[in-house]
Short mmCIF file of C-alpha atoms and ligand atoms in Angstrom, two decimals:
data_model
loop_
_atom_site.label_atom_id
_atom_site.label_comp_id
_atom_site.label_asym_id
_atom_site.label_seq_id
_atom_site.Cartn_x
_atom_site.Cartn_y
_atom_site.Cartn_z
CA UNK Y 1 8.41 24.59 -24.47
CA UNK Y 2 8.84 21.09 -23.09
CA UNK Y 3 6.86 18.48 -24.52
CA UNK Y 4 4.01 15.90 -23.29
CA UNK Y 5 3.87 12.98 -22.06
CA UNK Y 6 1.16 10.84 -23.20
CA UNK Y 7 0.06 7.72 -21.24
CA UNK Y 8 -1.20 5.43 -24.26
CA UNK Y 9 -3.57 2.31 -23.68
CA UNK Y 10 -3.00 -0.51 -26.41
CA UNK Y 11 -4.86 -3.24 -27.22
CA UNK Y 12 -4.54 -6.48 -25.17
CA UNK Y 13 -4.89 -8.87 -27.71
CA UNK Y 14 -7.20 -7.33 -31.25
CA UNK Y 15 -5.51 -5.15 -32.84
CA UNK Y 16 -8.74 -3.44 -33.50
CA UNK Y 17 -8.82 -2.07 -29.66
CA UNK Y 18 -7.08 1.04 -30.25
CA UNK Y 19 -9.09 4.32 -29.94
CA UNK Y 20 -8.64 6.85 -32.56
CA UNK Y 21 -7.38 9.45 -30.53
CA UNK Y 22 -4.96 6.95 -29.74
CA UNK Y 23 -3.76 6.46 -33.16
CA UNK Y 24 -3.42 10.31 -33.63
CA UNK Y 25 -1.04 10.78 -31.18
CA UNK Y 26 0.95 7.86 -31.92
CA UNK Y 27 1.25 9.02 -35.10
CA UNK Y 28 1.61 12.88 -34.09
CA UNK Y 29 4.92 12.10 -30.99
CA UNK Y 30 8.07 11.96 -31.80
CA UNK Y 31 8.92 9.09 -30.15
CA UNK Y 32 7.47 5.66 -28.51
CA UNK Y 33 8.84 4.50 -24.67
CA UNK Y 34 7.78 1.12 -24.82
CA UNK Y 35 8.49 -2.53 -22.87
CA UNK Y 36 9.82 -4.90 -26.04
CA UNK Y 37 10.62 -3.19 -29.29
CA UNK Y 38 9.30 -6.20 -31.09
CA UNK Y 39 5.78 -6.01 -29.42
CA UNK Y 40 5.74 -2.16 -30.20
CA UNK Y 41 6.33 -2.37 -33.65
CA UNK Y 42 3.44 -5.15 -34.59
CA UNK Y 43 1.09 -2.68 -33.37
CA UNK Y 44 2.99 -0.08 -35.48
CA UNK Y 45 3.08 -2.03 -38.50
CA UNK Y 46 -0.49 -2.86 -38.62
CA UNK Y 47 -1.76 0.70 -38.31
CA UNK Y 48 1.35 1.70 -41.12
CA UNK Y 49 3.01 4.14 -38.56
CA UNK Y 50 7.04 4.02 -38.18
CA UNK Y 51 8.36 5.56 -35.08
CA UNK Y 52 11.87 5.83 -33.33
CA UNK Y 53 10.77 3.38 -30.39
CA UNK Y 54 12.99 3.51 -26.65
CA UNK Y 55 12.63 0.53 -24.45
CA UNK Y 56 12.07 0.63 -21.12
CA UNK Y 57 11.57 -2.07 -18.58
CA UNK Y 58 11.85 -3.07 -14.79
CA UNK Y 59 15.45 -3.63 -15.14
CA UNK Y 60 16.16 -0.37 -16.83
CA UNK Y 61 13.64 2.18 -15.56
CA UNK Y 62 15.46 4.42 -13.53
CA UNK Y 63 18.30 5.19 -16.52
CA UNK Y 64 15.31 5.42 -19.44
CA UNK Y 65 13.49 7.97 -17.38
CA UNK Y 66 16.05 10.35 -16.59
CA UNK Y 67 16.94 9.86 -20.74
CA UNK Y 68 13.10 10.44 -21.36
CA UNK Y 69 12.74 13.44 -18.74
CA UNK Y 70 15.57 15.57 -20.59
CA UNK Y 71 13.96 14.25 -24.13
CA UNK Y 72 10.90 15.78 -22.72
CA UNK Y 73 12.61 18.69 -21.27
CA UNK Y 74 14.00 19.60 -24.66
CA UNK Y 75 10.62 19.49 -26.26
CA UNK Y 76 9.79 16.45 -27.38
CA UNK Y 77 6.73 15.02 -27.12
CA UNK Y 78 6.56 11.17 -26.02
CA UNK Y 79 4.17 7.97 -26.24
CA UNK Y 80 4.61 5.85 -23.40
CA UNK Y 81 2.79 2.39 -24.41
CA UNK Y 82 3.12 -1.26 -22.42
CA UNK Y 83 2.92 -4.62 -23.90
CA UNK Y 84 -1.03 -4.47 -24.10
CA UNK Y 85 -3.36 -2.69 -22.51
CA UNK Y 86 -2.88 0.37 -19.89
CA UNK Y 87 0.60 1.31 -18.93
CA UNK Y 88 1.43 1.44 -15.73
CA UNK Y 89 -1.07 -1.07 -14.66
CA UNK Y 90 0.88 -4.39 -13.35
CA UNK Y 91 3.40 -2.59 -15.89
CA UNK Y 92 6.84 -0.12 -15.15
CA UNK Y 93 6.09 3.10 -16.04
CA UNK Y 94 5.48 4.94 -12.83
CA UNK Y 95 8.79 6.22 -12.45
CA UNK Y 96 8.90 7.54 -15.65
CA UNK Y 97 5.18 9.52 -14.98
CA UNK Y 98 6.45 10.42 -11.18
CA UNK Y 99 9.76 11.98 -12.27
CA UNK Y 100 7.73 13.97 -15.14
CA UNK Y 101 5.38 15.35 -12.84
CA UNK Y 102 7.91 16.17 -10.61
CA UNK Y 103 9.81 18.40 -12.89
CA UNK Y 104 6.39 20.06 -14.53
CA UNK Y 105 5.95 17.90 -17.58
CA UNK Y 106 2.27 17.60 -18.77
CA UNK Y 107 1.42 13.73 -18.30
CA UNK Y 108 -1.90 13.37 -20.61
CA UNK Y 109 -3.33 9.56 -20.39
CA UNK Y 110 -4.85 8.36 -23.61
CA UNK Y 111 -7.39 5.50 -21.71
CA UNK Y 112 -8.27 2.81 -23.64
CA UNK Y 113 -8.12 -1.21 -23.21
CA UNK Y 114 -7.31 -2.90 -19.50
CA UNK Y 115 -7.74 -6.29 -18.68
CA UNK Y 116 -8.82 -5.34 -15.20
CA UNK Y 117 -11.81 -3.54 -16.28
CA UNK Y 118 -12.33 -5.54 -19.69
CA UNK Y 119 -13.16 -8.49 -16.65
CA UNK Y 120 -14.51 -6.57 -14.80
CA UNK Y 121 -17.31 -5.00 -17.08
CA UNK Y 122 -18.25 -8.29 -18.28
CA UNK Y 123 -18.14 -10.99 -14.96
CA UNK Y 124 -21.58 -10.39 -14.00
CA UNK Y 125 -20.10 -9.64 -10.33
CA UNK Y 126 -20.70 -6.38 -8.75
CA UNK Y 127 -18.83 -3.78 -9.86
CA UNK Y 128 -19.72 -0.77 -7.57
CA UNK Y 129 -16.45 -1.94 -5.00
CA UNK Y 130 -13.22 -4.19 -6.40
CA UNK Y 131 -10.08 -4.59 -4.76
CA UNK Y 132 -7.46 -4.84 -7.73
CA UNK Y 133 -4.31 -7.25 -6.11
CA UNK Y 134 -2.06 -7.00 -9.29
CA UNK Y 135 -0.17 -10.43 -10.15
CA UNK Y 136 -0.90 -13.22 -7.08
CA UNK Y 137 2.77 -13.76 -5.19
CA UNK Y 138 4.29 -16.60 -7.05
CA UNK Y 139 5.21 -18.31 -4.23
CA UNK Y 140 2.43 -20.47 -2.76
CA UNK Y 141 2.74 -19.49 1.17
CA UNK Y 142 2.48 -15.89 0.68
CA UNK Y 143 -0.35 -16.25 -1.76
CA UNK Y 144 -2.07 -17.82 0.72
CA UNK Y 145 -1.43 -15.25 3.11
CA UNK Y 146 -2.85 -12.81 0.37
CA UNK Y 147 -5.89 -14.38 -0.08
CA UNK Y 148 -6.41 -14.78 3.62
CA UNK Y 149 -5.76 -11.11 4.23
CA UNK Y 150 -8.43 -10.45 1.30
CA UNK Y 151 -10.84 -12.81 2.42
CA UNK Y 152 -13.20 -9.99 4.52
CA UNK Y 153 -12.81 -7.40 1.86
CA UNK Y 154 -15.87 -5.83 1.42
CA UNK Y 155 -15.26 -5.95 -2.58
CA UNK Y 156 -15.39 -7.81 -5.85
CA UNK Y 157 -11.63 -9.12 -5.97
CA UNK Y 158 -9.58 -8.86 -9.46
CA UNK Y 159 -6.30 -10.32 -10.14
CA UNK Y 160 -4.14 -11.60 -12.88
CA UNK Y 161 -2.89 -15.15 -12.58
CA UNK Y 162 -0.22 -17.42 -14.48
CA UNK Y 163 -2.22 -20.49 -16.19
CA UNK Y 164 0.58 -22.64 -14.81
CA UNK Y 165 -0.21 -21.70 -11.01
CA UNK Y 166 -4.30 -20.87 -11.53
CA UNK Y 167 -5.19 -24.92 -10.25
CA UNK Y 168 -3.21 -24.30 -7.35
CA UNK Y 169 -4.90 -21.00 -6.74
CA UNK Y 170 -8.44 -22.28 -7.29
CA UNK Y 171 -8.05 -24.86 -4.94
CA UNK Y 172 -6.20 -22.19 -2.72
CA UNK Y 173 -9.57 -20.16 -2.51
CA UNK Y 174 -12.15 -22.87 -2.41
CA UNK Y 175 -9.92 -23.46 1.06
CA UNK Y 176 -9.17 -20.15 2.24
CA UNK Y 177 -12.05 -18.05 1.11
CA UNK Y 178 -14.93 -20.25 1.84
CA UNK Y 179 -17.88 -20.63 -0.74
CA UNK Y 180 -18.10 -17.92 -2.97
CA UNK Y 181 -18.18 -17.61 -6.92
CA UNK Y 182 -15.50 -17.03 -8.85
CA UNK Y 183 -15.33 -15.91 -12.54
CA UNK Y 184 -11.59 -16.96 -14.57
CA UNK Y 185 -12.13 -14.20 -17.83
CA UNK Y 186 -9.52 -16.24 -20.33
CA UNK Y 187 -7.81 -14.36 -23.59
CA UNK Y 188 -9.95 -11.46 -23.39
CA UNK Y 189 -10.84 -9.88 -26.74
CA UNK Y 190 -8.98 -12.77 -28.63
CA UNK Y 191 -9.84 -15.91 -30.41
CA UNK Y 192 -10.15 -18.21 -27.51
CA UNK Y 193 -11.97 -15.74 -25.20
CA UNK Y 194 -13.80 -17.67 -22.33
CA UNK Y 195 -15.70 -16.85 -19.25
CA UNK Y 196 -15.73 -19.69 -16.96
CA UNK Y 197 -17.61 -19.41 -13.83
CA UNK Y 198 -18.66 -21.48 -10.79
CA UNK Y 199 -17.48 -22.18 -7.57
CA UNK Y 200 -13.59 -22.54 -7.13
CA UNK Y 201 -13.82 -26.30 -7.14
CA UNK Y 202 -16.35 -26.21 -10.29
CA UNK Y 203 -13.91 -23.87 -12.24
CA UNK Y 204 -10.84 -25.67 -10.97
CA UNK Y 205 -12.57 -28.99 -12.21
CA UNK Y 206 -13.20 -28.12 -16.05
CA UNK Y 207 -9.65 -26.19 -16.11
CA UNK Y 208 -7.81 -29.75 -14.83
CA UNK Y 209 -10.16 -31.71 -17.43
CA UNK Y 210 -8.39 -30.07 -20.19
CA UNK Y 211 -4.52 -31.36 -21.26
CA UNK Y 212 -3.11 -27.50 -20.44
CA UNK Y 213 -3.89 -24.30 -19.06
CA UNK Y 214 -3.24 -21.87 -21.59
CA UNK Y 215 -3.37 -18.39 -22.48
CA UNK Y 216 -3.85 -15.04 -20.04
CA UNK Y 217 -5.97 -14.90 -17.37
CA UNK Y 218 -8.18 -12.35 -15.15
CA UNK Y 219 -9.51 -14.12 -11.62
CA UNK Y 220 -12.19 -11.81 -10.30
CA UNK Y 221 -13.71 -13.84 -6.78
CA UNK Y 222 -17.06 -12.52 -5.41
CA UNK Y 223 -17.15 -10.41 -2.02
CA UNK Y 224 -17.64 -12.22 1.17
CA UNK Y 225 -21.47 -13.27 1.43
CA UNK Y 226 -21.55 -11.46 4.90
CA UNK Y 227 -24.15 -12.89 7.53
CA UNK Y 228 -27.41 -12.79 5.00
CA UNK Y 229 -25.78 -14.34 2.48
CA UNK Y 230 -25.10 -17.81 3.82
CA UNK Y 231 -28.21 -19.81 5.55
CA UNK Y 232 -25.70 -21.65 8.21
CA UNK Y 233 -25.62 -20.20 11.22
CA UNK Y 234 -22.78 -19.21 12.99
CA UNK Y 235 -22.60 -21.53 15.77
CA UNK Y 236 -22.77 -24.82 13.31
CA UNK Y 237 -19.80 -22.62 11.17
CA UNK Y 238 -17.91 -22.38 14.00
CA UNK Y 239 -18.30 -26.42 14.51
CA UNK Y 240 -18.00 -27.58 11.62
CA UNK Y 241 -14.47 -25.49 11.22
CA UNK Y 242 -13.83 -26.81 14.65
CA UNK Y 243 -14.27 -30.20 12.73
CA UNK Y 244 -11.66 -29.96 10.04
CA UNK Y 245 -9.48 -29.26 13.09
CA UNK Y 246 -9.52 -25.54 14.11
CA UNK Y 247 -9.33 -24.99 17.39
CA UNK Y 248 -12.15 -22.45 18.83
CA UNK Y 249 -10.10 -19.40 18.39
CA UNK Y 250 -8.97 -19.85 15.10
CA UNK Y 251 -12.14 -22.17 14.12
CA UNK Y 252 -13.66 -18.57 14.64
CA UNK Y 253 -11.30 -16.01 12.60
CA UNK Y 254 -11.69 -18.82 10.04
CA UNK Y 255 -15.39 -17.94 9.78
CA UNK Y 256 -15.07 -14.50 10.65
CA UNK Y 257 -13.14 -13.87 7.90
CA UNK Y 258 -15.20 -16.09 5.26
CA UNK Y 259 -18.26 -14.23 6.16
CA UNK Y 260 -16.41 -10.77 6.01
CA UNK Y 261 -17.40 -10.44 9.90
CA UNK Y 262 -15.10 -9.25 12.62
CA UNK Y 263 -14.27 -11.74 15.25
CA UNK Y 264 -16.04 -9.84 17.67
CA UNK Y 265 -19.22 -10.29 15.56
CA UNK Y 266 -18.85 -13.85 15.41
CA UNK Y 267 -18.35 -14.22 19.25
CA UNK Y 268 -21.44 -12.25 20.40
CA UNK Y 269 -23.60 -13.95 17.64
CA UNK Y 270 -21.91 -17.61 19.92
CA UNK Y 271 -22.43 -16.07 23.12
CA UNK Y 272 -26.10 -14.94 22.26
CA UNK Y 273 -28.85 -16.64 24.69
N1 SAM F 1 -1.29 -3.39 -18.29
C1 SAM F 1 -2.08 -4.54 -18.66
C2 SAM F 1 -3.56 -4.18 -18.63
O1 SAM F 1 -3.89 -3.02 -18.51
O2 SAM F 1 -4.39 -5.10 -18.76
C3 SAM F 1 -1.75 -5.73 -17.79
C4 SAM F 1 -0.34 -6.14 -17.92
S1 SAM F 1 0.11 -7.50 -16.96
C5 SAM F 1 1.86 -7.53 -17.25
C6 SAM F 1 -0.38 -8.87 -17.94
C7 SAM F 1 -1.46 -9.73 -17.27
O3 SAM F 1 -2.74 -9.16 -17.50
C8 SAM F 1 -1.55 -11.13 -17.85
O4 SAM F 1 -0.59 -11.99 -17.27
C9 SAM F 1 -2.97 -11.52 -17.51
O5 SAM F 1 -3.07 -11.93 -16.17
C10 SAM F 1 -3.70 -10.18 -17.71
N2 SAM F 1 -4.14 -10.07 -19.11
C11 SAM F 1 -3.54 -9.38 -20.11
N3 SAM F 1 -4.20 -9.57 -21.26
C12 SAM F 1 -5.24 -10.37 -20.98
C13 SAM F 1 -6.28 -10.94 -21.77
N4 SAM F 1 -6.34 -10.71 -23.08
N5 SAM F 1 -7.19 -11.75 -21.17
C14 SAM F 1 -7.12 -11.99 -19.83
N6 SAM F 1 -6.18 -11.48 -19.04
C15 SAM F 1 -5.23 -10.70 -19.61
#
């Protein structure tokens, strides 16, 4: 009988985040696929559980699943764990779970702690849409693009962000995205946990006040207001982008896509008698 695969949530920063059924099967497997060995075992060590432990990565995937597959294949049954929280999510791992589907392995996921949702849950921002990006592009143009492209999703918008390139994405947004709230979820679950909320600018502001930007951080940034939400009209959007130097046409995506309106929309609402 081949074994199972069990997709294993961990905790992303107290120790105390790990669900019982989770514990069971760590302890029940007969071996751990995680991301670093040393990470793995302070988890393992706090809950008194010693485990042969396999490391996989990015760099190493594709040779630790086929290793893991025939492990499986022979019976085994494995944990695959991340760093913290849910495998798989801004984490390697999908190889692994494709290539054991794909040969008829059981893959069971064990849910438990995500950043995503642990920011989510608790922003205050809608919740019944979001648009997860993953990790921003590190390099600023094509984060910009990004956040252009996202601009008229109809969605709460959840990524994770490096503290030493969050300023430059606040002010990125305040820029891009128009007005709109934004809520920076800081060290979830762990001694410094913050909320800090506001518009970019305002958030941007109290993060620069400090000496450094520390830690790991969720940015969720609100939906588009859409037409009802924002008292200018149109027309004086259109002019006052026109004013920071847009030419009409693009003075007109600009506010199409801040409003979450197709250009279309925005030219009929100019044309309009
Ligand atoms: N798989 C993980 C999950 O389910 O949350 C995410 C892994 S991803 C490599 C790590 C990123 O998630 C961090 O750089 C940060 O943006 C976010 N993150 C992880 N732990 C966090 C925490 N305690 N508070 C806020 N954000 C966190």
């Amino acid at each position: 009988m081949t074994g199972v695969l069990y997709i294993l949530a961990t905790p992303i920063g107290n120790l105390e985040d790990l669900t019982l059924r989770a514990l069971r099967i760590l302890k029940e497997v007969q071996r751990i696929a995680c991301e670093d060995t040393r990470q793995t075992r302070k988890l393992l060590a706090h809950y008194g559980i010693s485990k042969p432990l396999v490391s996989y990565h990015e760099h190493n995937e594709a040779a630790a699943c086929h290793s893991l597959v025939e492990r499986l294949l022979a019976g085994e049954s494995v944990a695959l764990v991340s760093d913290a929280g849910t495998p798989l999510i801004s984490d390697p791992g999908y190889r692994i779970v494709a290539a054991a589907r794909e040969r008829g392995i059981s893959v069971v996921p064990i849910p438990g702690p995500s950043a995503l949702l642990a920011a989510l849950s608790a922003s205050g921002l809608p919740t019944d849409a979001f648009h997860f990006a993953g990790f921003l592009p590190a390099k600023r143009s094509r984060r910009q693009r990004l956040l252009e492209d996202l601009a008229g999703e109809p969605a709460t918008l959840v990524c994770y962000e490096a503290p030493h390139r969050i300023l430059e994405t606040l002010e990125d947004i305040e820029r891009l995205m128009g007005p709109r709230r934004v809520v920076l979820a800081r060290e979830l679950t762990k001694v410094h946990e913050e909320f800090l909320t506001g518009s970019p600018s305002e958030v941007r502001a109290s993060l620069a006040a400090r000496p450094v930007v520390k830690g790991e951080i969720t940015l969720l940034i609100a939906r588009a207001e859409g037409p009802l939400g924002d008292p200018t009209p149109l027309a004086d959007a259109v002019e006052a982008a026109m004013s920071e130097g847009l030419n009409r046409m693009d003075a007109i995506k600009a506010v199409a896509r801040r409003r979450g309106l197709a250009k279309r929309e925005v030219y009929q609402a100019l044309n309009r008698p």
